[in-house]
Short mmCIF file of C-alpha atoms and ligand atoms in Angstrom, two decimals:
data_model
loop_
_atom_site.label_atom_id
_atom_site.label_comp_id
_atom_site.label_asym_id
_atom_site.label_seq_id
_atom_site.Cartn_x
_atom_site.Cartn_y
_atom_site.Cartn_z
CA UNK A 1 4.89 -21.99 27.59
CA UNK A 2 4.90 -25.39 26.03
CA UNK A 3 3.75 -28.87 26.85
CA UNK A 4 6.01 -31.91 26.79
CA UNK A 5 5.45 -35.63 27.04
CA UNK A 6 7.70 -38.69 26.88
CA UNK A 7 6.91 -42.38 27.01
CA UNK A 8 8.91 -45.57 27.39
CA UNK A 9 6.49 -48.33 26.47
CA UNK A 10 6.76 -52.07 26.44
CA UNK A 11 9.45 -53.16 23.96
CA UNK A 12 7.96 -54.14 20.63
CA UNK A 13 4.83 -51.98 20.98
CA UNK A 14 4.01 -48.82 19.02
CA UNK A 15 3.43 -45.89 21.33
CA UNK A 16 2.70 -43.07 18.86
CA UNK A 17 -1.12 -43.25 19.35
CA UNK A 18 -0.63 -42.80 23.12
CA UNK A 19 1.69 -39.84 22.60
CA UNK A 20 -0.87 -38.31 20.28
CA UNK A 21 -3.62 -38.68 22.90
CA UNK A 22 -1.27 -37.18 25.48
CA UNK A 23 -0.54 -34.15 23.31
CA UNK A 24 -4.26 -33.53 22.87
CA UNK A 25 -4.54 -33.33 26.67
CA UNK A 26 -1.65 -30.84 26.83
CA UNK A 27 -2.95 -28.70 23.97
CA UNK A 28 -3.82 -25.81 26.30
CA UNK A 29 -0.08 -25.35 26.93
CA UNK A 30 0.59 -24.41 23.32
CA UNK A 31 -1.42 -24.17 20.13
CA UNK A 32 1.24 -22.97 17.76
CA UNK A 33 2.97 -26.16 16.67
CA UNK A 34 3.09 -29.83 17.57
CA UNK A 35 5.47 -32.71 17.08
CA UNK A 36 6.23 -36.32 17.95
CA UNK A 37 9.53 -38.16 17.61
CA UNK A 38 9.68 -41.90 18.22
CA UNK A 39 12.54 -44.37 18.40
CA UNK A 40 13.03 -48.04 17.62
CA UNK A 41 16.24 -49.91 18.44
CA UNK A 42 18.19 -48.01 15.81
CA UNK A 43 16.06 -45.41 14.05
CA UNK A 44 13.92 -42.38 14.76
CA UNK A 45 10.66 -41.29 13.17
CA UNK A 46 9.64 -37.67 13.24
CA UNK A 47 6.64 -35.50 12.46
CA UNK A 48 6.28 -31.86 13.43
CA UNK A 49 4.51 -28.85 11.93
CA UNK A 50 2.74 -25.63 12.79
CA UNK A 51 -0.83 -26.01 13.95
CA UNK A 52 -3.00 -27.78 16.48
CA UNK A 53 -2.32 -31.42 17.36
CA UNK A 54 -5.40 -32.60 15.48
CA UNK A 55 -4.29 -30.75 12.36
CA UNK A 56 -0.62 -31.74 12.45
CA UNK A 57 -1.23 -35.49 12.72
CA UNK A 58 -3.34 -37.60 10.44
CA UNK A 59 -3.74 -41.34 10.78
CA UNK A 60 -0.98 -41.96 8.24
CA UNK A 61 1.51 -39.94 10.27
CA UNK A 62 0.74 -41.81 13.46
CA UNK A 63 1.15 -45.11 11.63
CA UNK A 64 4.55 -44.08 10.34
CA UNK A 65 5.78 -43.16 13.81
CA UNK A 66 7.19 -46.50 14.90
CA UNK A 67 8.87 -47.64 18.07
CA UNK A 68 8.12 -48.18 21.73
CA UNK A 69 9.74 -44.98 23.00
CA UNK A 70 9.15 -41.34 22.10
CA UNK A 71 8.73 -37.66 22.84
CA UNK A 72 5.98 -35.16 22.08
CA UNK A 73 5.75 -31.39 22.21
CA UNK A 74 3.19 -28.63 21.81
CA UNK A 75 4.64 -25.18 21.27
CA UNK A 76 3.70 -21.79 22.55
CA UNK A 77 6.34 -19.43 21.23
CA UNK A 78 8.07 -17.08 23.62
CA UNK A 79 10.68 -14.59 22.49
CA UNK A 80 11.74 -16.66 19.48
CA UNK A 81 10.00 -16.99 16.16
CA UNK A 82 7.28 -19.37 15.12
CA UNK A 83 8.65 -21.02 12.01
CA UNK A 84 8.00 -24.69 11.37
CA UNK A 85 11.74 -25.28 11.79
CA UNK A 86 11.32 -24.31 15.42
CA UNK A 87 8.64 -26.92 16.06
CA UNK A 88 9.87 -29.57 18.48
CA UNK A 89 11.02 -32.25 19.28
CA UNK A 90 14.49 -31.42 17.96
CA UNK A 91 16.90 -34.09 16.79
CA UNK A 92 20.62 -34.30 16.19
CA UNK A 93 22.31 -37.50 15.13
CA UNK A 94 25.57 -36.77 16.89
CA UNK A 95 26.21 -38.22 19.37
CA UNK A 96 24.05 -41.32 19.79
CA UNK A 97 20.99 -39.91 17.99
CA UNK A 98 19.79 -37.39 20.52
CA UNK A 99 16.40 -35.66 20.64
CA UNK A 100 14.73 -33.26 23.05
CA UNK A 101 11.43 -31.64 23.95
CA UNK A 102 11.81 -28.51 26.06
CA UNK A 103 9.42 -26.37 28.09
CA UNK A 104 10.84 -23.14 29.46
CA UNK A 105 13.16 -20.41 28.38
CA UNK A 106 16.91 -20.08 28.75
CA UNK A 107 17.93 -16.58 29.75
CA UNK A 108 21.56 -16.99 28.68
CA UNK A 109 20.92 -18.44 25.25
CA UNK A 110 22.89 -15.76 23.43
CA UNK A 111 26.09 -16.40 25.41
CA UNK A 112 25.42 -20.10 25.27
CA UNK A 113 25.06 -20.12 21.49
CA UNK A 114 28.33 -18.17 21.16
CA UNK A 115 30.06 -20.58 23.50
CA UNK A 116 28.73 -23.62 21.71
CA UNK A 117 30.02 -22.16 18.48
CA UNK A 118 33.48 -21.28 19.77
CA UNK A 119 34.24 -24.00 22.28
CA UNK A 120 32.13 -26.91 21.19
CA UNK A 121 32.11 -26.34 17.43
CA UNK A 122 28.39 -26.76 17.25
CA UNK A 123 26.20 -24.71 14.89
CA UNK A 124 22.75 -23.50 15.89
CA UNK A 125 20.39 -22.95 12.98
CA UNK A 126 17.41 -21.28 14.58
CA UNK A 127 16.66 -18.56 17.12
CA UNK A 128 15.42 -21.16 19.50
CA UNK A 129 16.94 -21.50 22.94
CA UNK A 130 15.73 -25.09 22.81
CA UNK A 131 18.07 -25.79 19.92
CA UNK A 132 20.85 -24.36 22.05
CA UNK A 133 19.83 -26.73 24.83
CA UNK A 134 19.87 -29.72 22.47
CA UNK A 135 23.37 -28.82 21.33
CA UNK A 136 24.53 -28.22 24.85
CA UNK A 137 23.41 -31.67 25.92
CA UNK A 138 24.93 -33.19 22.77
CA UNK A 139 28.27 -31.43 23.35
CA UNK A 140 28.45 -32.48 26.99
CA UNK A 141 27.44 -36.06 26.25
CA UNK A 142 30.13 -36.24 23.60
CA UNK A 143 32.71 -34.75 25.95
CA UNK A 144 31.97 -37.05 28.87
CA UNK A 145 31.61 -40.14 26.68
CA UNK A 146 34.81 -39.56 24.72
CA UNK A 147 36.71 -39.11 27.97
CA UNK A 148 35.95 -42.75 28.49
CA UNK A 149 37.07 -45.75 26.51
CA UNK A 150 35.22 -46.96 23.44
CA UNK A 151 32.38 -44.46 23.09
CA UNK A 152 29.85 -46.76 21.53
CA UNK A 153 30.02 -49.32 24.31
CA UNK A 154 30.49 -46.89 27.12
CA UNK A 155 27.17 -45.09 27.09
CA UNK A 156 25.90 -45.81 30.54
CA UNK A 157 23.78 -43.93 33.06
CA UNK A 158 26.78 -42.43 34.79
CA UNK A 159 27.93 -40.79 31.55
CA UNK A 160 24.52 -39.25 31.03
CA UNK A 161 24.24 -38.00 34.62
CA UNK A 162 27.64 -36.34 34.33
CA UNK A 163 26.62 -34.63 31.11
CA UNK A 164 23.48 -33.33 32.85
CA UNK A 165 25.63 -31.97 35.68
CA UNK A 166 27.56 -29.95 33.12
CA UNK A 167 24.35 -28.84 31.45
CA UNK A 168 23.13 -27.40 34.76
CA UNK A 169 26.37 -25.47 35.08
CA UNK A 170 26.04 -23.89 31.65
CA UNK A 171 22.28 -23.34 31.19
CA UNK A 172 20.53 -20.50 33.01
CA UNK A 173 16.77 -20.05 33.12
CA UNK A 174 13.92 -22.49 33.07
CA UNK A 175 13.94 -25.90 31.48
CA UNK A 176 11.78 -28.90 31.99
CA UNK A 177 13.43 -31.18 29.53
CA UNK A 178 12.77 -34.60 28.07
CA UNK A 179 15.66 -36.05 26.08
CA UNK A 180 15.81 -39.33 24.23
CA UNK A 181 18.80 -41.33 23.08
CA UNK A 182 17.83 -43.49 20.14
CA UNK A 183 17.29 -47.11 21.13
CA UNK A 184 18.82 -46.44 24.56
CA UNK A 185 16.40 -44.57 26.81
CA UNK A 186 14.67 -41.43 27.92
CA UNK A 187 15.95 -38.75 30.30
CA UNK A 188 13.81 -36.30 32.30
CA UNK A 189 15.49 -33.17 33.66
CA UNK A 190 14.16 -30.21 35.61
CA UNK A 191 16.14 -26.99 36.07
CA UNK A 192 17.66 -26.30 39.45
CA UNK A 193 14.70 -24.18 40.58
CA UNK A 194 12.05 -26.45 39.11
CA UNK A 195 10.39 -23.44 37.51
CA UNK A 196 8.28 -25.33 35.01
CA UNK A 197 6.41 -28.49 36.01
CA UNK A 198 7.35 -32.06 35.11
CA UNK A 199 5.97 -35.28 36.54
CA UNK A 200 6.37 -39.00 36.11
CA UNK A 201 3.88 -41.85 36.10
CA UNK A 202 3.77 -45.55 35.36
CA UNK A 203 1.40 -48.34 34.50
CA UNK A 204 1.61 -52.07 33.95
CA UNK A 205 1.34 -53.53 30.50
CA UNK A 206 1.60 -57.30 30.26
CA UNK A 207 3.15 -57.44 33.72
CA UNK A 208 5.85 -54.89 32.87
CA UNK A 209 6.04 -51.25 33.81
CA UNK A 210 5.72 -48.50 31.22
CA UNK A 211 6.77 -44.94 32.13
CA UNK A 212 5.28 -41.62 31.14
CA UNK A 213 6.68 -38.14 31.76
CA UNK A 214 4.50 -35.08 31.21
CA UNK A 215 4.27 -31.37 31.93
CA UNK A 216 1.04 -31.91 33.81
CA UNK A 217 -0.46 -34.78 35.74
CA UNK A 218 -3.69 -34.51 33.77
CA UNK A 219 -1.91 -36.34 30.92
CA UNK A 220 -1.15 -39.22 33.28
CA UNK A 221 -4.78 -39.39 34.39
CA UNK A 222 -6.21 -39.41 30.92
CA UNK A 223 -3.73 -42.01 29.63
CA UNK A 224 -4.37 -44.13 32.76
CA UNK A 225 -0.92 -43.94 34.29
CA UNK A 226 -0.47 -43.74 38.04
CA UNK A 227 1.33 -40.67 39.31
CA UNK A 228 4.72 -41.70 40.68
CA UNK A 229 6.09 -38.26 41.55
CA UNK A 230 7.24 -34.86 40.35
CA UNK A 231 10.80 -34.59 39.08
CA UNK A 232 12.86 -32.71 41.65
CA UNK A 233 14.67 -29.48 40.77
CA UNK A 234 18.14 -30.35 39.50
CA UNK A 235 17.29 -34.02 39.28
CA UNK A 236 17.60 -36.30 36.27
CA UNK A 237 15.62 -39.51 35.86
CA UNK A 238 16.63 -42.07 33.25
CA UNK A 239 14.34 -44.80 31.98
CA UNK A 240 16.13 -47.24 29.70
CA UNK A 241 14.27 -48.76 26.76
CA UNK A 242 13.98 -52.01 28.75
CA UNK A 243 12.24 -50.16 31.61
CA UNK A 244 15.19 -49.87 34.02
CA UNK A 245 14.92 -46.67 36.06
CA UNK A 246 17.65 -44.65 37.77
CA UNK A 247 17.85 -41.11 39.08
CA UNK A 248 20.40 -38.70 40.47
CA UNK A 249 20.55 -35.15 41.79
CA UNK A 250 22.73 -33.47 39.21
CA UNK A 251 23.07 -30.02 40.80
CA UNK A 252 23.95 -28.72 44.23
CA UNK A 253 20.77 -28.18 46.22
CA UNK A 254 18.90 -25.10 44.99
CA UNK A 255 15.65 -23.72 46.24
CA UNK A 256 12.54 -25.01 44.52
CA UNK A 257 10.73 -22.03 42.97
CA UNK A 258 7.94 -23.16 40.66
CA UNK A 259 6.20 -20.49 38.59
CA UNK A 260 3.04 -19.27 40.30
CA UNK A 261 1.42 -18.34 36.99
CA UNK A 262 0.85 -22.07 36.35
CA UNK A 263 -1.73 -21.92 39.15
CA UNK A 264 -3.15 -18.55 38.14
CA UNK A 265 -3.74 -19.24 34.49
CA UNK A 266 -1.68 -21.74 32.68
CA UNK A 267 -2.28 -25.25 33.94
CA UNK A 268 -5.45 -27.24 33.69
CA UNK A 269 -7.37 -27.23 36.95
CA UNK A 270 -7.43 -31.03 37.06
CA UNK A 271 -3.62 -31.13 37.34
CA UNK A 272 -1.60 -31.40 40.52
CA UNK A 273 1.78 -29.65 40.42
CA UNK A 274 4.41 -30.40 43.03
CA UNK A 275 1.70 -31.76 45.28
CA UNK A 276 -0.60 -28.76 44.92
CA UNK A 277 -3.95 -29.11 43.19
CA UNK A 278 -4.45 -26.29 40.68
CA UNK A 279 -8.19 -26.48 41.23
CA UNK A 280 -7.85 -26.10 45.00
CA UNK A 281 -5.45 -23.21 44.54
CA UNK A 282 -7.95 -21.42 42.28
CA UNK A 283 -10.83 -22.01 44.71
CA UNK A 284 -8.65 -20.58 47.45
CA UNK A 285 -7.77 -17.54 45.29
CA UNK A 286 -11.49 -16.82 45.07
CA UNK A 287 -12.05 -17.38 48.77
CA UNK A 288 -9.27 -15.05 49.97
CA UNK A 289 -10.22 -12.36 47.48
CA UNK A 290 -13.85 -12.65 48.59
CA UNK A 291 -12.80 -12.22 52.19
CA UNK A 292 -10.85 -9.12 51.36
CA UNK A 293 -13.82 -7.63 49.55
CA UNK A 294 -15.96 -8.29 52.63
CA UNK A 295 -13.37 -6.62 54.83
CA UNK A 296 -12.59 -3.65 52.64
CA UNK A 297 -15.90 -2.92 51.00
CA UNK A 298 -18.80 -4.32 53.03
CA UNK A 299 -20.85 -1.45 51.59
CA UNK A 300 -20.67 -2.65 47.97
CA UNK A 301 -24.07 -3.82 46.82
CA UNK A 302 -23.09 -6.74 44.59
CA UNK A 303 -26.08 -8.47 43.03
CA UNK A 304 -24.30 -11.09 41.02
CA UNK A 305 -20.80 -12.54 40.42
CA UNK A 306 -20.04 -13.25 36.77
CA UNK A 307 -16.87 -15.09 35.71
CA UNK A 308 -14.86 -14.41 32.56
CA UNK A 309 -14.85 -17.82 30.90
CA UNK A 310 -12.96 -20.05 31.10
CA UNK A 311 -10.06 -18.94 33.22
CA UNK A 312 -12.01 -16.94 35.82
CA UNK A 313 -14.63 -19.56 36.60
CA UNK A 314 -13.27 -21.63 39.45
CA UNK A 315 -12.15 -18.70 41.57
CA UNK A 316 -15.35 -16.76 40.79
CA UNK A 317 -17.51 -19.58 42.08
CA UNK A 318 -15.77 -19.68 45.44
CA UNK A 319 -15.61 -15.90 45.60
CA UNK A 320 -19.40 -15.74 45.14
CA UNK A 321 -19.93 -18.35 47.86
CA UNK A 322 -17.72 -16.35 50.22
CA UNK A 323 -19.66 -13.17 49.51
CA UNK A 324 -22.96 -15.00 49.76
CA UNK A 325 -23.90 -13.65 46.34
CA UNK A 326 -25.37 -15.47 43.34
CA UNK A 327 -22.92 -16.83 40.77
CA UNK A 328 -24.15 -16.62 37.20
CA UNK A 329 -22.65 -17.31 33.81
CA UNK A 330 -23.27 -14.04 32.02
CA UNK A 331 -20.76 -14.49 29.21
CA UNK A 332 -20.97 -17.27 26.67
CA UNK A 333 -17.78 -18.24 24.93
CA UNK A 334 -17.63 -19.56 21.41
CA UNK A 335 -15.55 -22.63 22.01
CA UNK A 336 -14.78 -23.15 18.35
CA UNK A 337 -12.76 -19.99 17.94
CA UNK A 338 -9.28 -21.01 18.95
CA UNK A 339 -7.05 -18.33 17.75
CA UNK A 340 -8.59 -15.23 16.35
CA UNK A 341 -6.66 -14.20 13.32
CA UNK A 342 -6.48 -10.60 12.40
CA UNK A 343 -8.10 -10.06 9.05
CA UNK A 344 -6.72 -7.30 6.86
CA UNK A 345 -8.34 -3.97 7.64
CA UNK A 346 -9.86 -5.06 10.91
CA UNK A 347 -9.22 -3.12 14.02
CA UNK A 348 -7.40 -5.77 15.88
CA UNK A 349 -7.98 -6.96 19.38
CA UNK A 350 -11.12 -5.30 20.63
CA UNK A 351 -13.19 -7.09 18.06
CA UNK A 352 -11.60 -10.40 18.75
CA UNK A 353 -12.93 -10.38 22.32
CA UNK A 354 -16.39 -9.59 20.97
CA UNK A 355 -16.25 -12.50 18.57
CA UNK A 356 -15.26 -14.86 21.32
CA UNK A 357 -17.69 -13.74 24.01
CA UNK A 358 -21.33 -12.73 24.06
CA UNK A 359 -23.50 -11.57 26.95
CA UNK A 360 -26.76 -12.91 28.37
CA UNK A 361 -28.52 -9.61 29.05
CA UNK A 362 -30.79 -10.95 31.80
CA UNK A 363 -27.79 -11.52 33.99
CA UNK A 364 -26.67 -7.90 33.69
CA UNK A 365 -29.78 -5.84 33.20
CA UNK A 366 -30.31 -3.45 36.11
CA UNK A 367 -27.78 -5.25 38.33
CA UNK A 368 -24.54 -4.40 40.11
CA UNK A 369 -22.21 -6.99 38.66
CA UNK A 370 -18.84 -8.20 39.93
CA UNK A 371 -16.85 -9.61 37.03
CA UNK A 372 -14.03 -11.98 37.98
CA UNK A 373 -11.03 -12.88 35.84
CA UNK A 374 -7.83 -14.76 36.65
CA UNK A 375 -5.53 -11.91 35.62
CA UNK A 376 -5.33 -8.63 33.76
CA UNK A 377 -2.36 -8.21 31.45
CA UNK A 378 -2.88 -5.55 28.79
CA UNK A 379 -6.34 -4.81 30.00
CA UNK A 380 -7.86 -5.04 26.53
CA UNK A 381 -9.99 -7.98 27.52
CA UNK A 382 -11.24 -6.41 30.72
CA UNK A 383 -11.97 -3.09 29.05
CA UNK A 384 -14.05 -4.74 26.36
CA UNK A 385 -15.82 -6.96 28.87
CA UNK A 386 -16.78 -3.99 31.04
CA UNK A 387 -18.23 -2.27 27.97
CA UNK A 388 -20.17 -5.40 27.07
CA UNK A 389 -21.58 -5.65 30.59
CA UNK A 390 -22.74 -2.04 30.38
CA UNK A 391 -24.34 -2.51 26.97
CA UNK A 392 -26.17 -5.49 28.44
CA UNK A 393 -27.72 -3.09 30.94
CA UNK A 394 -25.54 -3.43 34.04
CA UNK A 395 -26.15 -0.74 36.64
CA UNK A 396 -22.64 -0.87 38.10
CA UNK A 397 -19.67 -2.91 36.96
CA UNK A 398 -17.08 -4.00 39.51
CA UNK A 399 -14.02 -5.98 38.46
CA UNK A 400 -11.84 -8.43 40.40
CA UNK A 401 -8.53 -9.91 39.27
CA UNK A 402 -7.49 -13.09 41.09
CA UNK A 403 -3.83 -12.23 40.48
CA UNK A 404 -1.93 -9.06 41.40
CA UNK A 405 -1.08 -6.46 38.72
CA UNK A 406 1.26 -7.86 36.06
CA UNK A 407 4.09 -5.34 35.83
CA UNK A 408 7.20 -7.35 34.94
CA UNK A 409 7.93 -9.58 31.96
CA UNK A 410 7.95 -13.30 32.55
CA UNK A 411 11.31 -14.49 31.22
CA UNK A 412 10.77 -18.16 32.04
CA UNK A 413 8.46 -19.16 29.26
CA UNK A 414 5.23 -17.19 29.39
CA UNK A 415 4.74 -14.92 26.43
CA UNK A 416 3.86 -11.48 27.69
CA UNK A 417 3.82 -8.18 25.86
CA UNK A 418 6.38 -5.44 26.46
CA UNK A 419 6.21 -3.69 29.83
CA UNK A 420 4.76 -0.45 28.56
CA UNK A 421 1.84 -2.44 27.16
CA UNK A 422 0.78 -3.73 30.58
CA UNK A 423 -2.19 -1.75 31.75
CA UNK A 424 -0.74 -1.71 35.27
CA UNK A 425 2.62 -0.33 34.16
CA UNK A 426 3.15 3.05 35.84
CA UNK A 427 -0.52 3.30 36.76
CA UNK A 428 -2.24 3.39 40.13
CA UNK A 429 -5.14 1.02 40.80
CA UNK A 430 -7.54 3.91 40.37
CA UNK A 431 -6.00 4.84 37.03
CA UNK A 432 -6.34 1.25 35.87
CA UNK A 433 -9.95 1.21 37.06
CA UNK A 434 -10.67 4.30 35.05
CA UNK A 435 -8.82 2.93 32.02
CA UNK A 436 -10.93 -0.24 31.91
CA UNK A 437 -14.06 1.79 32.67
CA UNK A 438 -15.09 -0.06 35.83
CA UNK A 439 -16.86 1.47 38.83
CA UNK A 440 -14.54 -0.34 41.19
CA UNK A 441 -11.52 -2.62 40.79
CA UNK A 442 -9.73 -4.98 43.12
CA UNK A 443 -6.56 -7.00 42.57
CA UNK A 444 -5.41 -9.94 44.66
CA UNK A 445 -2.47 -9.15 46.95
CA UNK A 446 0.65 -11.13 46.16
CA UNK A 447 0.79 -12.41 49.73
CA UNK A 448 -2.76 -13.72 49.44
CA UNK A 449 -2.03 -15.31 46.08
CA UNK A 450 0.94 -17.17 47.53
CA UNK A 451 -1.14 -18.21 50.50
CA UNK A 452 -3.86 -19.48 48.15
CA UNK A 453 -1.35 -21.51 46.13
CA UNK A 454 0.00 -23.10 49.29
CA UNK A 455 -3.59 -23.84 50.30
CA UNK A 456 -3.58 -21.51 53.24
CA UNK A 457 -0.06 -22.50 54.25
CA UNK A 458 -0.83 -26.23 54.39
CA UNK A 459 1.72 -26.85 51.66
CA UNK A 460 5.24 -25.58 51.88
CA UNK A 461 6.36 -23.77 48.74
CA UNK A 462 8.12 -20.61 47.69
CA UNK A 463 7.17 -19.58 44.17
CA UNK A 464 8.71 -17.66 41.34
CA UNK A 465 6.40 -14.61 41.21
CA UNK A 466 8.56 -12.57 38.87
CA UNK A 467 5.79 -11.12 36.72
CA UNK A 468 4.32 -9.59 39.87
CA UNK A 469 7.42 -8.64 41.87
CA UNK A 470 10.29 -8.57 39.35
CA UNK A 471 12.41 -11.02 41.37
CA UNK A 472 13.90 -13.46 38.91
CA UNK A 473 14.88 -16.64 40.72
CA UNK A 474 17.54 -17.83 38.31
CA UNK A 475 19.28 -14.43 38.36
CA UNK A 476 21.13 -12.62 35.57
CA UNK A 477 18.17 -10.49 34.52
CA UNK A 478 18.90 -6.79 34.13
CA UNK A 479 17.17 -4.02 32.27
CA UNK A 480 19.42 -4.51 29.24
CA UNK A 481 18.24 -8.12 29.00
CA UNK A 482 14.59 -7.10 29.33
CA UNK A 483 14.97 -4.42 26.68
CA UNK A 484 16.54 -6.88 24.29
CA UNK A 485 13.76 -9.36 24.96
CA UNK A 486 11.14 -6.75 24.22
CA UNK A 487 12.78 -5.62 21.01
CA UNK A 488 13.04 -9.24 19.87
CA UNK A 489 9.34 -9.67 20.39
CA UNK A 490 7.90 -9.93 16.97
CA UNK A 491 4.44 -9.19 15.71
CA UNK A 492 4.10 -12.93 15.36
CA UNK A 493 4.06 -13.22 19.13
CA UNK A 494 1.22 -15.39 20.21
CA UNK A 495 -0.02 -12.89 22.71
CA UNK A 496 -0.46 -10.30 20.03
CA UNK A 497 -2.47 -12.50 17.75
CA UNK A 498 -4.71 -14.14 20.22
CA UNK A 499 -7.91 -13.02 21.75
CA UNK A 500 -7.32 -13.60 25.41
CA UNK A 501 -9.85 -15.55 27.43
P1 LIG B 601 -5.50 -8.77 28.61
O1 LIG B 601 -5.59 -8.08 29.93
O2 LIG B 601 -4.09 -8.84 28.11
O3 LIG B 601 -6.39 -8.18 27.57
O4 LIG B 601 -5.99 -10.25 28.79
C1 LIG B 601 -6.20 -10.86 30.03
C2 LIG B 601 -6.72 -12.25 29.79
O5 LIG B 601 -5.67 -13.00 29.19
C3 LIG B 601 -7.14 -13.00 31.04
O6 LIG B 601 -8.46 -13.43 30.83
C4 LIG B 601 -6.22 -14.20 31.11
O7 LIG B 601 -6.96 -15.37 31.33
C5 LIG B 601 -5.58 -14.28 29.76
N1 LIG B 601 -4.15 -14.64 29.83
C6 LIG B 601 -3.28 -14.43 30.83
N2 LIG B 601 -2.06 -14.90 30.50
C7 LIG B 601 -2.16 -15.44 29.28
C8 LIG B 601 -1.25 -16.12 28.42
O8 LIG B 601 -0.07 -16.31 28.74
N3 LIG B 601 -1.74 -16.55 27.23
C9 LIG B 601 -3.03 -16.36 26.88
N4 LIG B 601 -3.45 -16.82 25.72
N5 LIG B 601 -3.91 -15.73 27.66
C10 LIG B 601 -3.49 -15.27 28.85
MG1 LIG B 602 -8.98 -15.51 30.76
#
């Protein structure tokens, strides 16, 4: 997963400080690398590197990033590598000085890269599907524009929309995409299923409208832009450098299938995605799970509900209310440990959970505790947490996951380990319970999760739930693809290195 942002500001202003602030707000979507690319009338300015936003940019960098239009990106690597060369935004000078920031994952990038090489004579220098996407857009822009008279004068909206139509025909997978044409304008594109989020906002500056695009609405809030709307699946919106806006549906109608994991874990709770508040969805996840516990196990003597910070909190609170049981913070998280690096000779992940979380024994001692987390992936976190609860004196430890068992890889941009590493892979619920050492374990049903994310059916939406049910909305995923993906997964994978929380 990644975070993207794009801004068309008032002509003559310098927007890099605003992009920087926006990236800080999107930092949760990727901590691996960050970048900003800005444009004046005729030039671009670029800074990107591995690291957190606050480490990548110093004052001098922000000052050098000139222009009233630009893109920003925070990276969370998926199947590709994590070299600095793969930090976005990407830029190519031909044609028109084109740059992109991409969130998502193309599932046909291998074929696409071959095609781009053979048919379009474009060379891709990294493993990144995003570089393939940049070159695809460049090739199609070139093709459409050169089919018209006098390329340099003929770049108009229609040319760009046609190029996007071709891009939709050739790219498969998920892509929320912000592209910029130097001195000309910014283009926002969402794949035909709208798998990853992308929204648009505006504000007035000196009586003129400025436009901001971002992965999540929280960036609009913090930068004081008004939400205009979400970008529709298959749609492209163009904002010219002078503020002129146009949009077009660039693909035949496809079903909107946003990724449900955004609501489970990924997005900030203060974001609204496609009209659905992430916070409300998480409260509802807790409420429906609480109801199921009451129905299925009214005999359980739960003394206290304890969330796994931070991701389990919102649902845990509502779950406790539903059960009529006390909610207590029993784990304290060290908020200054971002990524836990593996020191030589250390026994990897177990210890990293311990370094990140500590228990308050009073909340566990002699009690039957229900621990609530948003999801269980490998189960390392939950296993360690159950042990910690027991060492803190818990009588019984029950565990609730607000999402169903993760048993399929997410191919649309969420970095997940190989299938055999999932704790739920080929295991029954009781085997998982025993593996994590809990006295009782409950997972959310997929049906209930979907109902929670549509706020009890008040919102109409069909989601991509592939990591739970293996149904891949954009198609073309077979076991050969999944095996290749898993073998490509390097030790540098974010999921491997990070202590989950
Ligand atoms: P595991 O079961 O793999 O040990 O870890 C589960 C924890 O990982 C949960 O607390 C959940 O919040 C977190 N988690 C789920 N998906 C992701 C992800 O894509 N990235 C990161 N960093 N953490 C995740
Ligand atoms: Mg968590």
